[in-house]
mmCIF file of C-alpha atoms in Angstrom:
data_model
loop_
_atom_site.group_PDB
_atom_site.id
_atom_site.type_symbol
_atom_site.label_atom_id
_atom_site.label_comp_id
_atom_site.label_asym_id
_atom_site.label_seq_id
_atom_site.Cartn_x
_atom_site.Cartn_y
_atom_site.Cartn_z
ATOM 1 C CA ASN A 1 -10.126 -41.460 3.430
ATOM 2 C CA LYS A 2 -10.730 -40.277 0.020
ATOM 3 C CA LEU A 3 -12.711 -37.231 0.345
ATOM 4 C CA THR A 4 -12.470 -34.768 -2.483
ATOM 5 C CA GLY A 5 -13.741 -31.285 -3.534
ATOM 6 C CA SER A 6 -13.483 -27.952 -1.188
ATOM 7 C CA ILE A 7 -13.988 -27.072 2.415
ATOM 8 C CA SER A 8 -17.303 -25.002 2.433
ATOM 9 C CA GLU A 9 -17.311 -21.691 3.919
ATOM 10 C CA THR A 10 -20.328 -22.882 6.236
ATOM 11 C CA ILE A 11 -17.895 -24.806 8.279
ATOM 12 C CA GLY A 12 -17.470 -21.269 10.059
ATOM 13 C CA ASN A 13 -20.997 -21.940 11.445
ATOM 14 C CA LEU A 14 -19.641 -24.719 13.957
ATOM 15 C CA SER A 15 -18.800 -22.335 16.422
ATOM 16 C CA ASN A 16 -18.403 -24.995 19.351
ATOM 17 C CA LEU A 17 -15.995 -26.892 17.503
ATOM 18 C CA THR A 18 -12.951 -27.890 19.237
ATOM 19 C CA TYR A 19 -11.395 -30.560 16.976
ATOM 20 C CA LEU A 20 -11.309 -30.521 13.195
ATOM 21 C CA ASN A 21 -9.265 -33.277 11.347
ATOM 22 C CA LEU A 22 -9.565 -33.442 7.624
ATOM 23 C CA SER A 23 -6.299 -34.713 7.022
ATOM 24 C CA TYR A 24 -5.145 -37.435 4.478
ATOM 25 C CA ASN A 25 -7.716 -36.666 2.085
ATOM 26 C CA GLN A 26 -7.865 -35.033 -1.648
ATOM 27 C CA LEU A 27 -9.313 -31.579 -0.657
ATOM 28 C CA THR A 28 -8.982 -29.114 -3.090
ATOM 29 C CA GLY A 29 -9.563 -25.159 -3.170
ATOM 30 C CA SER A 30 -8.374 -22.891 -0.588
ATOM 31 C CA ILE A 31 -8.931 -22.906 3.196
ATOM 32 C CA PRO A 32 -12.139 -20.925 3.781
ATOM 33 C CA GLU A 33 -11.749 -17.343 5.791
ATOM 34 C CA ALA A 34 -14.714 -18.571 7.913
ATOM 35 C CA ILE A 35 -12.368 -20.944 9.610
ATOM 36 C CA GLY A 36 -11.724 -18.081 11.719
ATOM 37 C CA ASN A 37 -15.006 -18.177 13.163
ATOM 38 C CA LEU A 38 -14.393 -21.391 14.986
ATOM 39 C CA SER A 39 -13.256 -19.671 18.069
ATOM 40 C CA SER A 40 -13.511 -22.979 20.363
ATOM 41 C CA LEU A 41 -11.173 -24.680 18.284
ATOM 42 C CA ASP A 42 -8.198 -26.559 20.053
ATOM 43 C CA GLU A 43 -6.876 -28.489 16.922
ATOM 44 C CA LEU A 44 -6.980 -27.916 13.035
ATOM 45 C CA LEU A 45 -5.449 -30.551 11.169
ATOM 46 C CA LEU A 46 -5.672 -30.335 7.261
ATOM 47 C CA GLN A 47 -2.595 -31.955 6.287
ATOM 48 C CA LYS A 48 -1.820 -34.016 3.275
ATOM 49 C CA ASN A 49 -4.648 -32.936 1.042
ATOM 50 C CA LYS A 50 -4.150 -30.630 -2.209
ATOM 51 C CA LEU A 51 -5.378 -27.546 -0.803
ATOM 52 C CA THR A 52 -4.037 -24.159 -2.620
ATOM 53 C CA GLY A 53 -4.106 -20.609 -1.879
ATOM 54 C CA SER A 54 -2.730 -18.683 1.183
ATOM 55 C CA ILE A 55 -3.024 -19.642 4.777
ATOM 56 C CA PRO A 56 -6.204 -17.184 5.612
ATOM 57 C CA ASP A 57 -5.486 -14.202 8.033
ATOM 58 C CA SER A 58 -8.358 -15.338 9.896
ATOM 59 C CA VAL A 59 -6.639 -18.277 11.278
ATOM 60 C CA SER A 60 -5.457 -15.930 14.016
ATOM 61 C CA ASN A 61 -8.453 -15.477 15.624
ATOM 62 C CA LEU A 62 -8.374 -19.083 16.863
ATOM 63 C CA SER A 63 -6.796 -17.955 20.138
ATOM 64 C CA ARG A 64 -7.248 -21.471 21.750
ATOM 65 C CA LEU A 65 -5.594 -23.388 18.809
ATOM 66 C CA THR A 66 -2.696 -25.887 20.133
ATOM 67 C CA TYR A 67 -2.153 -27.719 17.155
ATOM 68 C CA LEU A 68 -2.112 -26.540 13.623
ATOM 69 C CA TYR A 69 -1.270 -28.932 10.961
ATOM 70 C CA LEU A 70 -1.284 -27.636 7.291
ATOM 71 C CA ASN A 71 1.658 -29.659 6.134
ATOM 72 C CA ALA A 72 1.849 -31.499 2.709
ATOM 73 C CA ASN A 73 -0.629 -29.217 0.592
ATOM 74 C CA GLN A 74 0.045 -26.902 -2.007
ATOM 75 C CA LEU A 75 -0.251 -23.701 -0.111
ATOM 76 C CA THR A 76 1.392 -20.344 -1.587
ATOM 77 C CA ASP A 77 1.986 -16.974 -0.340
ATOM 78 C CA SER A 78 3.908 -15.998 2.962
ATOM 79 C CA ILE A 79 3.056 -17.222 6.386
ATOM 80 C CA PRO A 80 0.767 -14.205 7.810
ATOM 81 C CA ASN A 81 2.788 -12.163 10.340
ATOM 82 C CA SER A 82 -0.745 -12.358 12.370
ATOM 83 C CA ILE A 83 0.090 -16.102 13.097
ATOM 84 C CA GLY A 84 2.206 -14.592 16.030
ATOM 85 C CA SER A 85 -1.095 -14.167 18.190
ATOM 86 C CA LEU A 86 -1.772 -17.723 18.367
ATOM 87 C CA ASP A 87 0.067 -17.632 21.903
ATOM 88 C CA SER A 88 -1.363 -21.105 22.827
ATOM 89 C CA LEU A 89 0.049 -23.115 20.013
ATOM 90 C CA LYS A 90 2.290 -25.864 20.774
ATOM 91 C CA TYR A 91 2.668 -27.743 17.482
ATOM 92 C CA LEU A 92 2.793 -25.759 13.989
ATOM 93 C CA SER A 93 3.650 -27.833 10.684
ATOM 94 C CA LEU A 94 3.489 -25.861 7.611
ATOM 95 C CA ASP A 95 6.127 -27.854 5.942
ATOM 96 C CA ARG A 96 5.849 -29.414 2.201
ATOM 97 C CA ASN A 97 4.052 -26.692 0.555
ATOM 98 C CA GLN A 98 4.957 -23.634 -1.769
ATOM 99 C CA LEU A 99 5.264 -20.996 0.876
ATOM 100 C CA SER A 100 7.267 -17.953 0.059
ATOM 101 C CA GLY A 101 8.654 -14.654 1.767
ATOM 102 C CA SER A 102 10.333 -14.573 5.127
ATOM 103 C CA ILE A 103 9.621 -16.195 8.397
ATOM 104 C CA PRO A 104 7.478 -13.366 10.215
ATOM 105 C CA GLU A 105 9.373 -12.067 13.221
ATOM 106 C CA SER A 106 6.266 -12.533 15.333
ATOM 107 C CA ILE A 107 6.959 -16.166 15.368
ATOM 108 C CA GLY A 108 8.872 -15.570 18.306
ATOM 109 C CA ASN A 109 5.465 -14.457 20.290
ATOM 110 C CA LEU A 110 4.609 -18.459 20.149
ATOM 111 C CA ILE A 111 6.350 -19.318 23.542
ATOM 112 C CA SER A 112 4.321 -22.247 24.008
ATOM 113 C CA LEU A 113 5.738 -23.901 20.900
ATOM 114 C CA GLY A 114 7.291 -27.190 21.119
ATOM 115 C CA PHE A 115 7.461 -28.344 17.535
ATOM 116 C CA LEU A 116 7.891 -25.878 14.461
ATOM 117 C CA SER A 117 8.344 -27.244 11.014
ATOM 118 C CA LEU A 118 8.564 -25.033 7.928
ATOM 119 C CA SER A 119 10.616 -27.371 5.856
ATOM 120 C CA GLN A 120 10.454 -27.858 2.177
ATOM 121 C CA ASN A 121 9.045 -24.759 1.145
ATOM 122 C CA GLN A 122 10.572 -21.385 -0.852
ATOM 123 C CA LEU A 123 11.037 -19.552 2.097
ATOM 124 C CA THR A 124 13.663 -16.397 1.687
ATOM 125 C CA GLY A 125 15.163 -13.998 4.033
ATOM 126 C CA SER A 126 16.934 -14.650 7.194
ATOM 127 C CA ILE A 127 16.263 -16.642 10.419
ATOM 128 C CA PRO A 128 14.680 -14.141 12.464
ATOM 129 C CA GLU A 129 16.640 -13.275 15.981
ATOM 130 C CA SER A 130 13.109 -13.674 17.707
ATOM 131 C CA ILE A 131 13.117 -17.517 17.385
ATOM 132 C CA GLY A 132 15.418 -17.203 20.539
ATOM 133 C CA ASN A 133 12.271 -16.539 22.488
ATOM 134 C CA LEU A 134 10.871 -20.015 21.798
ATOM 135 C CA ASN A 135 12.388 -21.693 25.117
ATOM 136 C CA ASN A 136 10.110 -24.759 24.992
ATOM 137 C CA LEU A 137 11.120 -25.793 21.461
ATOM 138 C CA TYR A 138 12.175 -29.220 21.275
ATOM 139 C CA SER A 139 12.025 -29.685 17.727
ATOM 140 C CA LEU A 140 13.046 -27.050 14.805
ATOM 141 C CA HIS A 141 12.951 -27.757 10.907
ATOM 142 C CA LEU A 142 13.730 -25.259 8.434
ATOM 143 C CA GLY A 143 15.381 -27.268 5.969
ATOM 144 C CA ASN A 144 15.120 -27.255 2.346
ATOM 145 C CA ASN A 145 14.184 -23.623 1.991
ATOM 146 C CA GLN A 146 16.064 -20.598 0.341
ATOM 147 C CA LEU A 147 17.078 -18.952 3.673
ATOM 148 C CA THR A 148 19.946 -16.481 3.782
ATOM 149 C CA GLY A 149 22.056 -14.828 6.250
ATOM 150 C CA SER A 150 23.641 -16.220 9.252
ATOM 151 C CA ILE A 151 22.306 -18.338 12.154
ATOM 152 C CA PRO A 152 21.087 -16.207 14.806
ATOM 153 C CA ASP A 153 23.188 -16.250 18.139
ATOM 154 C CA SER A 154 19.939 -16.335 19.984
ATOM 155 C CA ILE A 155 19.530 -20.212 18.939
ATOM 156 C CA GLY A 156 21.687 -20.781 21.862
ATOM 157 C CA ASN A 157 18.744 -19.887 24.254
ATOM 158 C CA LEU A 158 16.845 -22.713 22.750
ATOM 159 C CA THR A 159 18.098 -25.274 25.709
ATOM 160 C CA ASN A 160 15.161 -27.787 25.303
ATOM 161 C CA LEU A 161 16.006 -28.591 21.523
ATOM 162 C CA HIS A 162 16.590 -32.153 20.734
ATOM 163 C CA SER A 163 16.436 -31.576 16.938
ATOM 164 C CA LEU A 164 17.659 -28.589 14.887
ATOM 165 C CA ASN A 165 17.359 -29.095 10.926
ATOM 166 C CA LEU A 166 18.661 -25.967 9.012
ATOM 167 C CA TYR A 167 19.967 -27.988 5.916
ATOM 168 C CA GLY A 168 19.681 -27.238 2.430
ATOM 169 C CA ASN A 169 19.532 -23.398 2.590
ATOM 170 C CA GLN A 170 22.069 -20.581 1.432
ATOM 171 C CA LEU A 171 23.076 -19.819 5.051
ATOM 172 C CA THR A 172 26.342 -17.888 5.303
ATOM 173 C CA GLY A 173 28.413 -16.697 8.298
ATOM 174 C CA SER A 174 30.167 -19.202 10.948
ATOM 175 C CA ILE A 175 28.389 -21.514 12.987
ATOM 176 C CA PRO A 176 27.829 -19.474 16.300
ATOM 177 C CA GLU A 177 29.316 -20.415 19.370
ATOM 178 C CA SER A 178 26.241 -20.148 21.434
ATOM 179 C CA ILE A 179 25.288 -23.707 19.859
ATOM 180 C CA GLY A 180 27.387 -24.987 22.763
ATOM 181 C CA LYS A 181 24.593 -24.270 24.902
ATOM 182 C CA LEU A 182 22.173 -26.646 23.474
ATOM 183 C CA SER A 183 22.926 -29.542 25.586
ATOM 184 C CA ASN A 184 19.963 -31.657 24.921
ATOM 185 C CA LEU A 185 20.507 -31.555 21.172
ATOM 186 C CA VAL A 186 20.323 -35.064 19.590
ATOM 187 C CA ASN A 187 19.981 -34.363 15.746
ATOM 188 C CA PHE A 188 21.993 -31.364 14.411
ATOM 189 C CA ASP A 189 21.882 -31.007 10.512
ATOM 190 C CA LEU A 190 23.444 -28.062 8.792
ATOM 191 C CA HIS A 191 24.651 -29.691 5.638
ATOM 192 C CA ASN A 192 24.213 -28.148 2.130
ATOM 193 C CA ASN A 193 24.773 -24.383 3.292
ATOM 194 C CA LYS A 194 27.283 -21.812 2.586
ATOM 195 C CA LEU A 195 28.798 -21.784 5.979
ATOM 196 C CA ALA A 196 32.391 -20.631 6.746
ATOM 197 C CA GLY A 197 34.629 -20.603 9.609
ATOM 198 C CA SER A 198 35.863 -23.283 11.654
ATOM 199 C CA ILE A 199 33.746 -25.961 13.307
ATOM 200 C CA PRO A 200 33.414 -24.104 17.055
ATOM 201 C CA GLU A 201 35.045 -25.712 20.141
ATOM 202 C CA PRO A 202 31.752 -25.521 22.080
ATOM 203 C CA ILE A 203 30.042 -28.053 19.615
ATOM 204 C CA THR A 204 31.826 -30.648 21.773
ATOM 205 C CA ASN A 205 29.376 -29.821 25.026
ATOM 206 C CA LEU A 206 26.752 -31.534 22.997
ATOM 207 C CA LYS A 207 27.046 -34.642 24.883
ATOM 208 C CA ASN A 208 23.704 -36.033 23.568
ATOM 209 C CA LEU A 209 24.584 -35.613 20.193
ATOM 210 C CA VAL A 210 23.794 -38.808 17.919
ATOM 211 C CA TRP A 211 23.769 -36.798 14.544
ATOM 212 C CA LEU A 212 25.986 -34.349 13.384
ATOM 213 C CA ASN A 213 25.747 -33.374 9.881
ATOM 214 C CA LEU A 214 27.912 -30.421 8.570
ATOM 215 C CA ASN A 215 28.658 -31.648 4.942
ATOM 216 C CA THR A 216 28.589 -29.268 1.833
ATOM 217 C CA ASN A 217 29.655 -26.150 3.441
ATOM 218 C CA GLN A 218 32.686 -23.822 3.260
ATOM 219 C CA LEU A 219 34.134 -25.071 6.715
ATOM 220 C CA SER A 220 37.807 -24.513 7.124
ATOM 221 C CA GLY A 221 40.507 -24.976 9.793
ATOM 222 C CA SER A 222 40.957 -28.273 11.675
ATOM 223 C CA ILE A 223 38.700 -30.766 13.384
ATOM 224 C CA PRO A 224 38.772 -30.036 16.974
ATOM 225 C CA ASP A 225 40.677 -32.433 18.922
ATOM 226 C CA SER A 226 37.759 -32.681 21.542
ATOM 227 C CA ILE A 227 35.310 -33.674 19.190
ATOM 228 C CA GLY A 228 36.224 -37.261 20.450
ATOM 229 C CA SER A 229 34.462 -36.316 23.633
ATOM 230 C CA LEU A 230 30.916 -36.694 21.834
ATOM 231 C CA ASP A 231 30.692 -40.431 22.931
ATOM 232 C CA SER A 232 27.022 -40.498 22.013
ATOM 233 C CA LEU A 233 27.631 -39.774 18.380
ATOM 234 C CA GLU A 234 26.560 -42.477 15.736
ATOM 235 C CA TYR A 235 26.551 -40.435 12.613
ATOM 236 C CA LEU A 236 28.975 -37.826 11.558
ATOM 237 C CA TRP A 237 29.347 -36.210 8.215
ATOM 238 C CA LEU A 238 32.099 -33.527 7.499
ATOM 239 C CA GLN A 239 32.744 -34.159 4.035
ATOM 240 C CA SER A 240 32.876 -31.487 1.011
ATOM 241 C CA ASN A 241 34.208 -28.653 3.306
ATOM 242 C CA GLN A 242 37.788 -26.978 3.196
ATOM 243 C CA LEU A 243 38.944 -28.396 6.523
ATOM 244 C CA THR A 244 42.592 -28.890 6.706
ATOM 245 C CA GLY A 245 45.036 -30.548 9.036
ATOM 246 C CA SER A 246 44.967 -34.183 10.290
ATOM 247 C CA ILE A 247 42.035 -36.329 11.580
ATOM 248 C CA PRO A 248 42.268 -36.009 15.380
ATOM 249 C CA GLU A 249 43.237 -39.476 17.180
ATOM 250 C CA SER A 250 40.463 -38.820 19.645
ATOM 251 C CA ILE A 251 38.000 -39.822 17.030
ATOM 252 C CA THR A 252 38.643 -43.361 18.074
ATOM 253 C CA ASN A 253 36.894 -42.613 21.139
ATOM 254 C CA LEU A 254 33.569 -42.465 18.949
ATOM 255 C CA SER A 255 32.908 -46.103 19.531
ATOM 256 C CA ASN A 256 29.124 -45.693 18.681
ATOM 257 C CA LEU A 257 29.899 -44.379 15.155
ATOM 258 C CA LYS A 258 28.173 -46.367 12.343
#
């Protein structure tokens, strides 16, 4: 559609509304505080507009919400801490905005969450340890922000994860050994950070891995010989690091590499 103008405060009068989809329009202005009056709402889809301002704190009143899509707008300020009260939420997409500040620790309360995308914002600070509480998460996208600090060890708790994208940040420290517990991981992308240390041996436990991108970091040491056991691997990027030693012969076992 090509709807323009702003979302009226009177939308808050629709107290029986369960589904609101105004996505893929050209709506401007801010998300009204009155949106928090829609206590029956299951899905709030406002992606791909030109909405500005902050995410209203009143969104945290929407206790039945399972889908919250605010991605691809021009939203600013920080992610409200109160978002952690939306414990029915399964899909949270806030990517491609201009959000700043840190990822709230309360994000770890969203234990029903399967999909979390905060990529392509201006988020700073570290990845909260509480992210490891999200046991149902299968897709985590935090790429292209300004996140610092190390990857929390608790990330190894996310055993249902299929896709982990942390690329394009300023993450430091080493890749945690706990990454080897993510046996369902298919896509793992850490490129363009400041990660150091060696490629952890447990990474070779990830037998379902198709995409492994570790390029443009400060990784050192040798490529583990056991990398040849990742026989589902189709894409492997290790360039622009400080790796030493020879390329292991076992790499010839990776017959699916493209």
